[in-house]
Short mmCIF file of C-alpha atoms in Angstrom, two decimals:
data_model
loop_
_atom_site.label_atom_id
_atom_site.label_comp_id
_atom_site.label_asym_id
_atom_site.label_seq_id
_atom_site.Cartn_x
_atom_site.Cartn_y
_atom_site.Cartn_z
CA UNK Z 14 67.28 109.70 103.25
CA UNK Z 15 71.24 110.68 103.00
CA UNK Z 16 71.31 114.01 101.42
CA UNK Z 17 74.28 114.67 98.95
CA UNK Z 18 76.10 118.21 98.44
CA UNK Z 19 77.91 117.33 95.28
CA UNK Z 20 77.90 116.79 91.54
CA UNK Z 21 76.29 113.28 90.92
CA UNK Z 22 79.40 111.61 89.85
CA UNK Z 23 81.43 112.52 92.55
CA UNK Z 24 78.66 111.58 95.20
CA UNK Z 25 77.96 108.28 93.94
CA UNK Z 26 81.51 107.68 94.25
CA UNK Z 27 81.66 108.95 97.56
CA UNK Z 28 78.42 106.90 98.41
CA UNK Z 29 79.77 103.86 97.23
CA UNK Z 30 82.87 103.98 99.08
CA UNK Z 31 80.80 104.97 102.52
CA UNK Z 32 78.76 102.06 101.78
CA UNK Z 33 79.73 98.74 99.62
CA UNK Z 34 75.94 99.08 98.10
CA UNK Z 35 75.95 96.46 94.81
CA UNK Z 36 72.91 97.94 93.00
CA UNK Z 37 70.99 100.68 93.20
CA UNK Z 38 67.01 101.37 91.84
CA UNK Z 39 66.90 104.22 89.68
CA UNK Z 40 63.91 105.57 88.15
CA UNK Z 41 64.94 105.79 84.81
CA UNK Z 42 61.74 105.64 81.86
CA UNK Z 43 62.80 104.09 77.67
CA UNK Z 44 61.70 107.26 76.52
CA UNK Z 45 64.31 109.90 78.72
CA UNK Z 46 67.23 110.67 77.52
CA UNK Z 47 69.73 108.65 79.25
CA UNK Z 48 67.75 105.19 78.81
CA UNK Z 49 69.10 104.46 75.24
CA UNK Z 50 70.91 100.92 75.40
CA UNK Z 51 69.01 100.15 79.28
CA UNK Z 52 67.75 96.62 80.05
CA UNK Z 53 66.27 95.72 83.70
CA UNK Z 54 69.68 95.13 85.06
CA UNK Z 55 72.78 96.77 83.11
CA UNK Z 56 75.65 97.20 84.87
CA UNK Z 57 76.81 101.17 85.63
CA UNK Z 58 78.15 102.71 82.69
CA UNK Z 59 82.73 102.83 81.30
CA UNK Z 60 84.02 105.36 84.08
CA UNK Z 61 81.49 105.39 86.17
CA UNK Z 62 81.73 103.00 89.49
CA UNK Z 63 81.06 99.60 89.40
CA UNK Z 64 77.22 98.69 90.70
CA UNK Z 65 73.91 97.03 89.07
CA UNK Z 66 71.59 99.53 87.61
CA UNK Z 67 68.09 98.48 88.53
CA UNK Z 68 65.10 100.15 86.45
CA UNK Z 69 62.08 98.41 87.45
CA UNK Z 70 59.98 100.88 85.80
CA UNK Z 71 62.61 100.70 82.48
CA UNK Z 72 58.92 100.25 80.58
CA UNK Z 73 56.40 102.56 81.74
CA UNK Z 74 54.55 105.33 79.96
CA UNK Z 75 53.96 108.21 81.27
CA UNK Z 76 50.39 107.31 81.55
CA UNK Z 77 51.55 104.44 83.46
CA UNK Z 78 53.21 106.38 86.15
CA UNK Z 79 50.57 108.83 86.94
CA UNK Z 80 47.50 106.30 87.17
CA UNK Z 81 50.38 104.50 89.78
CA UNK Z 82 50.85 107.93 91.30
CA UNK Z 83 46.38 108.79 91.08
CA UNK Z 84 45.25 105.04 91.89
CA UNK Z 85 47.66 104.90 95.59
CA UNK Z 86 48.01 107.89 96.49
CA UNK Z 87 51.32 108.60 96.67
CA UNK Z 88 52.96 112.20 97.56
CA UNK Z 89 54.36 114.41 94.29
CA UNK Z 90 55.78 118.07 93.44
CA UNK Z 91 53.38 120.47 93.68
CA UNK Z 92 54.49 121.53 90.14
CA UNK Z 93 53.30 118.97 88.22
CA UNK Z 94 49.76 120.33 89.90
CA UNK Z 95 50.81 123.51 87.28
CA UNK Z 96 51.63 122.82 84.46
CA UNK Z 97 54.67 120.54 84.84
CA UNK Z 98 55.01 117.69 83.15
CA UNK Z 99 59.04 117.37 82.95
CA UNK Z 100 61.32 118.74 85.64
CA UNK Z 101 64.68 119.95 85.77
CA UNK Z 102 66.28 122.91 86.69
CA UNK Z 103 64.74 126.63 87.00
CA UNK Z 104 66.89 128.15 84.21
CA UNK Z 105 65.43 124.91 81.47
CA UNK Z 106 61.87 124.05 82.93
CA UNK Z 107 58.57 126.19 82.57
CA UNK Z 108 54.42 124.61 82.12
CA UNK Z 109 54.18 122.39 79.27
CA UNK Z 110 52.16 124.51 76.48
CA UNK Z 111 50.41 121.75 75.72
CA UNK Z 112 48.36 122.13 78.90
CA UNK Z 113 47.81 126.22 78.71
CA UNK Z 114 43.93 126.90 79.56
CA UNK Z 115 42.07 130.10 77.63
CA UNK Z 116 41.66 131.94 80.30
CA UNK Z 117 40.03 135.63 80.06
CA UNK Z 118 42.70 136.76 83.00
CA UNK Z 119 45.85 137.75 82.55
CA UNK Z 120 47.46 134.96 84.00
CA UNK Z 121 47.90 132.48 81.92
CA UNK Z 122 46.75 129.33 83.70
CA UNK Z 123 47.42 124.90 82.89
CA UNK Z 124 46.05 121.93 83.78
CA UNK Z 125 47.79 119.09 86.19
CA UNK Z 126 50.13 116.95 84.17
CA UNK Z 127 48.27 114.27 84.63
CA UNK Z 128 46.07 115.58 82.08
CA UNK Z 129 48.40 115.64 79.28
CA UNK Z 130 47.27 113.81 76.05
CA UNK Z 131 50.28 112.51 73.89
CA UNK Z 132 52.26 111.09 76.38
CA UNK Z 133 55.11 111.28 74.21
CA UNK Z 134 55.03 115.60 74.50
CA UNK Z 135 55.87 114.95 78.37
CA UNK Z 136 59.73 117.05 77.91
CA UNK Z 137 57.77 120.31 75.47
CA UNK Z 138 57.85 121.70 79.12
CA UNK Z 139 62.03 121.91 79.36
CA UNK Z 140 62.62 125.06 77.21
CA UNK Z 141 65.90 126.84 77.85
CA UNK Z 142 64.92 130.05 79.92
CA UNK Z 143 67.22 133.02 80.54
CA UNK Z 144 69.56 132.97 83.43
CA UNK Z 145 70.48 136.14 85.01
CA UNK Z 146 73.64 135.66 83.47
CA UNK Z 147 72.28 135.37 79.49
CA UNK Z 148 69.01 138.22 80.10
CA UNK Z 149 70.44 139.82 76.63
CA UNK Z 150 70.00 136.59 74.95
CA UNK Z 151 66.41 136.13 73.01
CA UNK Z 152 64.17 133.10 74.68
CA UNK Z 153 64.97 129.99 72.88
CA UNK Z 154 62.86 127.90 70.72
CA UNK Z 155 61.59 124.17 71.89
CA UNK Z 156 60.57 121.98 69.59
CA UNK Z 157 58.86 123.87 67.08
CA UNK Z 158 57.00 125.88 70.11
CA UNK Z 159 57.83 129.65 70.37
CA UNK Z 160 56.98 129.80 74.12
CA UNK Z 161 54.48 128.94 76.35
CA UNK Z 162 52.41 131.64 75.99
CA UNK Z 163 52.00 131.21 71.82
CA UNK Z 164 48.29 130.94 71.47
CA UNK Z 165 48.43 130.18 67.96
CA UNK Z 166 51.08 127.23 68.84
CA UNK Z 167 49.17 125.78 71.46
CA UNK Z 168 47.93 122.04 70.93
CA UNK Z 169 43.85 121.75 71.15
CA UNK Z 170 42.59 118.28 71.64
CA UNK Z 171 39.30 116.17 71.26
CA UNK Z 172 37.87 113.30 72.03
CA UNK Z 173 35.60 111.92 69.17
CA UNK Z 174 32.66 109.19 70.96
CA UNK Z 175 30.73 106.90 69.20
CA UNK Z 176 27.12 105.74 70.93
CA UNK Z 177 25.85 102.62 69.01
CA UNK Z 178 25.64 98.56 70.22
CA UNK Z 179 25.10 98.19 66.28
CA UNK Z 180 28.99 99.04 66.04
CA UNK Z 181 30.33 97.09 68.57
CA UNK Z 182 27.88 93.88 67.43
CA UNK Z 183 30.19 94.52 63.67
CA UNK Z 184 26.58 94.90 62.33
CA UNK Z 185 27.56 98.47 60.84
CA UNK Z 186 31.28 99.85 60.24
CA UNK Z 187 31.61 102.90 61.83
CA UNK Z 188 32.11 105.49 58.70
CA UNK Z 189 31.61 108.91 61.12
CA UNK Z 190 34.19 108.74 63.85
CA UNK Z 191 37.05 108.33 61.51
CA UNK Z 192 35.33 111.25 59.45
CA UNK Z 193 35.90 113.35 62.23
CA UNK Z 194 38.83 112.59 63.32
CA UNK Z 195 39.68 113.88 60.08
CA UNK Z 196 38.34 116.65 60.19
CA UNK Z 197 40.03 117.79 63.43
CA UNK Z 198 43.10 116.94 62.41
CA UNK Z 199 42.62 118.91 59.42
CA UNK Z 200 41.92 122.11 61.47
CA UNK Z 201 45.28 122.34 63.00
CA UNK Z 202 42.94 119.66 66.46
CA UNK Z 203 44.56 116.88 67.76
CA UNK Z 204 42.34 113.93 68.37
CA UNK Z 205 43.38 112.05 71.72
CA UNK Z 206 41.40 109.55 71.76
CA UNK Z 207 38.40 108.45 69.68
CA UNK Z 208 35.69 105.20 70.94
CA UNK Z 209 32.46 104.06 70.82
CA UNK Z 210 30.42 102.27 73.14
CA UNK Z 211 27.54 101.38 74.17
CA UNK Z 212 23.65 102.47 73.75
CA UNK Z 213 23.09 102.05 78.11
CA UNK Z 214 23.39 105.67 79.47
CA UNK Z 215 26.23 104.99 82.40
CA UNK Z 216 28.37 103.86 79.21
CA UNK Z 217 28.10 107.28 77.75
CA UNK Z 218 28.27 109.36 81.49
CA UNK Z 219 31.26 107.65 82.11
CA UNK Z 220 33.06 108.14 78.87
CA UNK Z 221 31.72 112.04 78.17
CA UNK Z 222 33.06 112.60 82.17
CA UNK Z 223 36.12 110.92 81.18
CA UNK Z 224 36.93 112.92 78.45
CA UNK Z 225 35.81 116.41 79.25
CA UNK Z 226 37.81 116.75 81.54
CA UNK Z 227 40.89 116.03 79.69
CA UNK Z 228 40.03 117.41 76.82
CA UNK Z 229 39.17 120.81 74.67
CA UNK Z 230 36.85 119.69 73.39
CA UNK Z 231 34.54 115.95 73.50
CA UNK Z 232 32.16 114.81 69.85
CA UNK Z 233 29.52 112.78 69.82
CA UNK Z 234 27.58 110.88 67.40
CA UNK Z 235 24.59 108.52 67.14
CA UNK Z 236 22.15 107.41 69.75
CA UNK Z 237 20.25 110.61 69.40
CA UNK Z 238 16.35 110.02 68.49
CA UNK Z 239 12.75 109.46 70.73
CA UNK Z 240 14.11 105.75 70.72
CA UNK Z 241 14.89 103.26 73.63
CA UNK Z 242 18.42 102.74 72.21
CA UNK Z 243 18.72 107.01 71.70
CA UNK Z 244 20.74 106.93 75.13
CA UNK Z 245 23.38 109.96 74.44
CA UNK Z 246 21.36 112.99 75.76
CA UNK Z 247 20.25 110.99 79.09
CA UNK Z 248 23.92 110.04 79.24
CA UNK Z 249 25.42 113.77 78.40
CA UNK Z 250 22.82 114.95 81.46
CA UNK Z 251 24.60 112.78 84.05
CA UNK Z 252 28.12 113.30 83.26
CA UNK Z 253 27.27 117.05 84.51
CA UNK Z 254 25.02 115.92 87.07
CA UNK Z 255 21.86 117.72 85.47
CA UNK Z 256 18.70 116.14 85.02
CA UNK Z 257 16.69 116.06 81.06
CA UNK Z 258 14.39 118.80 81.16
CA UNK Z 259 11.92 119.82 78.54
CA UNK Z 260 13.53 122.76 76.08
CA UNK Z 261 10.88 124.69 74.17
CA UNK Z 262 13.22 126.17 71.96
CA UNK Z 263 14.18 122.83 70.20
CA UNK Z 264 10.79 121.82 70.62
CA UNK Z 265 9.32 124.18 68.05
CA UNK Z 266 12.22 123.15 65.98
CA UNK Z 267 11.40 119.27 65.89
CA UNK Z 268 7.66 120.08 65.54
CA UNK Z 269 8.43 121.82 62.24
CA UNK Z 270 10.31 118.98 61.18
CA UNK Z 271 8.28 116.09 62.18
CA UNK Z 272 5.05 117.45 63.08
CA UNK Z 273 2.30 117.59 65.62
CA UNK Z 274 3.07 114.27 66.56
CA UNK Z 275 5.34 114.23 69.28
CA UNK Z 276 5.38 117.24 71.49
CA UNK Z 277 4.99 117.76 74.90
CA UNK Z 278 6.11 115.32 77.91
CA UNK Z 279 6.00 112.19 75.08
CA UNK Z 280 8.76 114.18 72.63
CA UNK Z 281 11.27 112.37 74.39
CA UNK Z 282 13.74 114.43 71.85
CA UNK Z 283 13.24 117.57 73.54
CA UNK Z 284 14.50 116.33 76.62
CA UNK Z 285 18.22 117.98 77.00
CA UNK Z 286 20.81 118.66 80.02
CA UNK Z 287 18.89 121.42 81.98
CA UNK Z 288 20.84 124.66 82.55
CA UNK Z 289 24.16 123.57 80.29
CA UNK Z 290 23.17 123.15 77.17
CA UNK Z 291 23.73 126.20 74.65
CA UNK Z 292 21.63 125.40 71.02
CA UNK Z 293 23.66 125.91 67.79
CA UNK Z 294 22.05 127.52 64.78
CA UNK Z 295 22.69 127.62 61.38
CA UNK Z 296 20.76 128.71 58.98
CA UNK Z 297 22.24 125.43 56.48
CA UNK Z 298 20.67 122.66 59.48
CA UNK Z 299 16.73 121.44 60.09
CA UNK Z 300 17.27 121.15 63.59
CA UNK Z 301 19.85 123.96 65.96
CA UNK Z 302 23.25 121.41 67.20
CA UNK Z 303 23.96 120.65 70.92
CA UNK Z 304 26.03 121.79 72.72
CA UNK Z 305 26.83 121.30 76.47
CA UNK Z 306 29.98 123.17 77.98
CA UNK Z 307 33.09 121.24 75.71
CA UNK Z 308 30.58 118.86 74.38
CA UNK Z 309 29.18 118.67 71.25
CA UNK Z 310 26.26 116.40 70.63
CA UNK Z 311 26.03 115.41 66.99
CA UNK Z 312 22.52 113.97 65.30
CA UNK Z 313 24.54 113.05 61.81
CA UNK Z 314 23.55 109.48 61.01
CA UNK Z 315 26.11 109.24 57.10
CA UNK Z 316 29.37 111.03 56.17
CA UNK Z 317 27.20 113.75 54.11
CA UNK Z 318 25.29 114.96 57.15
CA UNK Z 319 28.45 115.20 58.63
CA UNK Z 320 30.20 116.96 56.33
CA UNK Z 321 27.22 119.69 56.20
CA UNK Z 322 27.17 119.72 60.13
CA UNK Z 323 31.05 119.98 60.10
CA UNK Z 324 30.72 122.95 58.29
CA UNK Z 325 28.05 124.97 59.94
CA UNK Z 326 29.81 124.20 63.13
CA UNK Z 327 32.78 125.75 61.66
CA UNK Z 328 31.23 128.67 60.87
CA UNK Z 329 29.48 129.23 64.55
CA UNK Z 330 32.81 128.47 66.10
CA UNK Z 331 34.65 131.35 64.07
CA UNK Z 332 32.52 134.06 66.35
CA UNK Z 333 32.30 132.23 69.54
CA UNK Z 334 35.82 130.81 68.93
CA UNK Z 335 35.15 126.88 70.70
CA UNK Z 336 36.16 125.28 67.37
CA UNK Z 337 39.04 127.83 66.40
CA UNK Z 338 41.45 126.31 63.51
CA UNK Z 339 45.15 126.56 64.46
CA UNK Z 340 48.81 125.50 63.02
CA UNK Z 341 48.01 123.04 60.68
CA UNK Z 342 49.66 119.82 60.63
CA UNK Z 343 52.25 119.02 57.77
CA UNK Z 344 53.10 115.45 57.24
CA UNK Z 345 55.57 113.21 55.19
CA UNK Z 346 56.08 109.62 54.49
CA UNK Z 347 58.51 107.70 53.41
CA UNK Z 348 59.15 103.73 52.22
CA UNK Z 349 61.99 101.73 52.28
CA UNK Z 350 62.37 97.91 52.02
CA UNK Z 351 64.23 97.72 54.91
CA UNK Z 352 62.78 95.26 58.15
CA UNK Z 353 61.61 96.17 61.11
CA UNK Z 354 64.36 94.84 62.82
CA UNK Z 355 66.69 96.80 60.99
CA UNK Z 356 64.92 99.99 61.53
CA UNK Z 357 63.53 99.79 64.52
CA UNK Z 358 66.12 100.85 67.06
CA UNK Z 359 67.36 103.97 64.53
CA UNK Z 360 63.32 105.34 64.59
CA UNK Z 361 63.45 104.53 68.79
CA UNK Z 362 66.44 106.91 68.75
CA UNK Z 363 64.59 109.19 66.37
CA UNK Z 364 61.53 109.62 68.75
CA UNK Z 365 63.72 110.76 71.16
CA UNK Z 366 65.36 113.34 69.32
CA UNK Z 367 62.51 115.12 67.48
CA UNK Z 368 59.45 114.27 70.84
CA UNK Z 369 57.55 116.56 69.29
CA UNK Z 370 57.06 115.13 65.68
CA UNK Z 371 54.91 112.12 65.23
CA UNK Z 372 57.17 109.44 64.08
CA UNK Z 373 54.78 106.47 63.22
CA UNK Z 374 55.18 103.20 60.93
CA UNK Z 375 52.33 100.78 59.12
CA UNK Z 376 52.62 98.13 56.23
CA UNK Z 377 49.71 97.73 54.19
CA UNK Z 378 50.54 94.28 53.68
CA UNK Z 379 52.97 92.21 55.79
CA UNK Z 380 55.13 91.91 52.88
CA UNK Z 381 55.22 95.78 51.35
CA UNK Z 382 57.32 98.34 51.72
CA UNK Z 383 57.68 99.80 55.22
CA UNK Z 384 55.87 103.54 55.36
CA UNK Z 385 57.32 105.84 58.21
CA UNK Z 386 55.43 108.82 58.13
CA UNK Z 387 56.34 112.37 60.21
CA UNK Z 388 53.67 114.36 61.28
CA UNK Z 389 54.35 117.54 63.50
CA UNK Z 390 53.31 121.60 63.58
CA UNK Z 391 56.38 122.84 61.89
CA UNK Z 392 57.37 121.19 58.54
CA UNK Z 393 61.09 122.43 58.76
CA UNK Z 394 61.60 120.19 62.00
CA UNK Z 395 60.02 117.06 59.49
CA UNK Z 396 62.75 117.48 57.34
CA UNK Z 397 65.21 117.72 59.63
CA UNK Z 398 64.39 114.62 61.09
CA UNK Z 399 64.10 112.49 57.46
CA UNK Z 400 67.67 114.27 56.78
CA UNK Z 401 69.10 112.35 60.13
CA UNK Z 402 66.78 108.68 60.04
CA UNK Z 403 68.46 109.03 56.18
CA UNK Z 404 71.79 109.74 57.49
CA UNK Z 405 71.78 106.37 59.59
CA UNK Z 406 71.39 104.69 56.63
CA UNK Z 407 72.90 104.54 52.85
CA UNK Z 408 71.99 106.76 50.29
CA UNK Z 409 68.34 105.54 48.48
CA UNK Z 410 67.47 103.06 51.39
CA UNK Z 411 63.96 105.44 52.03
CA UNK Z 412 62.08 107.14 49.35
CA UNK Z 413 59.49 110.26 49.58
CA UNK Z 414 55.91 109.06 48.65
CA UNK Z 415 52.46 111.06 48.69
#
C-alpha cells in the first residue's frame, strides 16, 4: 500500500510519474455522483493524467456490496456498524436517519449499514454539518430530512409475509398482501418487502427470522387455524427460538367463539409462542390479535376482515406506539409519449439528483403512454424533481395525471 498525502489529482499525477501504470481499478458504482457516463472500461476524463479506469463493480447494488462483504467476511470500517451508510469527511457525514432505532435512552441508536432497506438512500447520511468555522450557521437540511433526531421524519419499514401454498400454486389470488402494503403506505410506512411462503414451518421461520431483524414491524397473514397446513404460529415460535405452549387466556376466547369441541391439548389454535406473545384486545374483535415482539399475526382471510383488523390495530397502537402514524407520502404522476430510450438517461440522472424520492415508471400496455411516478415525504422536493425533468425536454412533453 502506497500512502500519498496530497490532493487526489496531484497525488495521481505523482503516482503515474513514478510508476508507469496503464490501468487503475476503481470502486465506482452506477449510483455514485462520479459514475455518470462511465462503463466497465472508461478512459480518464479530459485534463487528467491518461489511464484506463476499470470499474468491476459498476453494476453492483448497495445490497450486492454488503452481501459480498458479509459472505466473504471482509473487514470494513467500524462506522458502518454505527449507522453510517456513506462516509465522506467529518463535516458532511452523519448516521443515516433511516437506520435510527427507537430508544428510551438519551443517546440515539442506529442499526448497521447492511440493514438499510432501500439502497437508493445510501447517501441520505451526507448532511453538511457545522465545522468549527461555520458554527454560526443553522444546520443544513438534507433530502427532506431535518436531521437525524427527527422522529417525525424517520422512515419506518415493514415486511409483509403471506403464508399459503394456494397462492403459490395460483389457485387463489392474493388480495391481502397488496391491500396491507397500501394501508402501511397510507400511514407513512415503507414496505421494504412483501413475500409469500409455503405452508411449511421452516419456510415461515426462515422468512420471519430474516425480516424481523431488518424491519421495524413484520405482518403475517394466512396459515392461522387448527388445520395441518396452519403453521404460522409454529414458524414464528421457531424464528424466535421458543416453543409453542397453551395460552389459557387465548383459549378462553376461542371457547367463546367456537364452543367446547376444541379445548385442552387438542386445541392447536391455543398453542402460541411461549414467553413472547402479547394479545392485542379490541372490543370489535372476537379473538385478540397476536403480537410477538415486532411480529404481528393477522387472522384475516378476506379484505373485509383485514379492514376491520387494521382499524383495530391503528386504535390499539395509539397507546403503545408500535404502529405510529408518521409523515405521509406525497405523490404525483406524469405521462408522456417519449420512448423508454429517450427518457432512460435523464431519469437515471434525476434519481441521482433526488435520492430521497422514489421515481418509478410503468406502462399499462406496451403501446400505451409512459407513466412516471414521484413519491416522497416532501412535496417541495417532488415539485423540484418534476421541474428539473421538464427542463430537459420541450414544453408540453409531459402532462400531469391523477
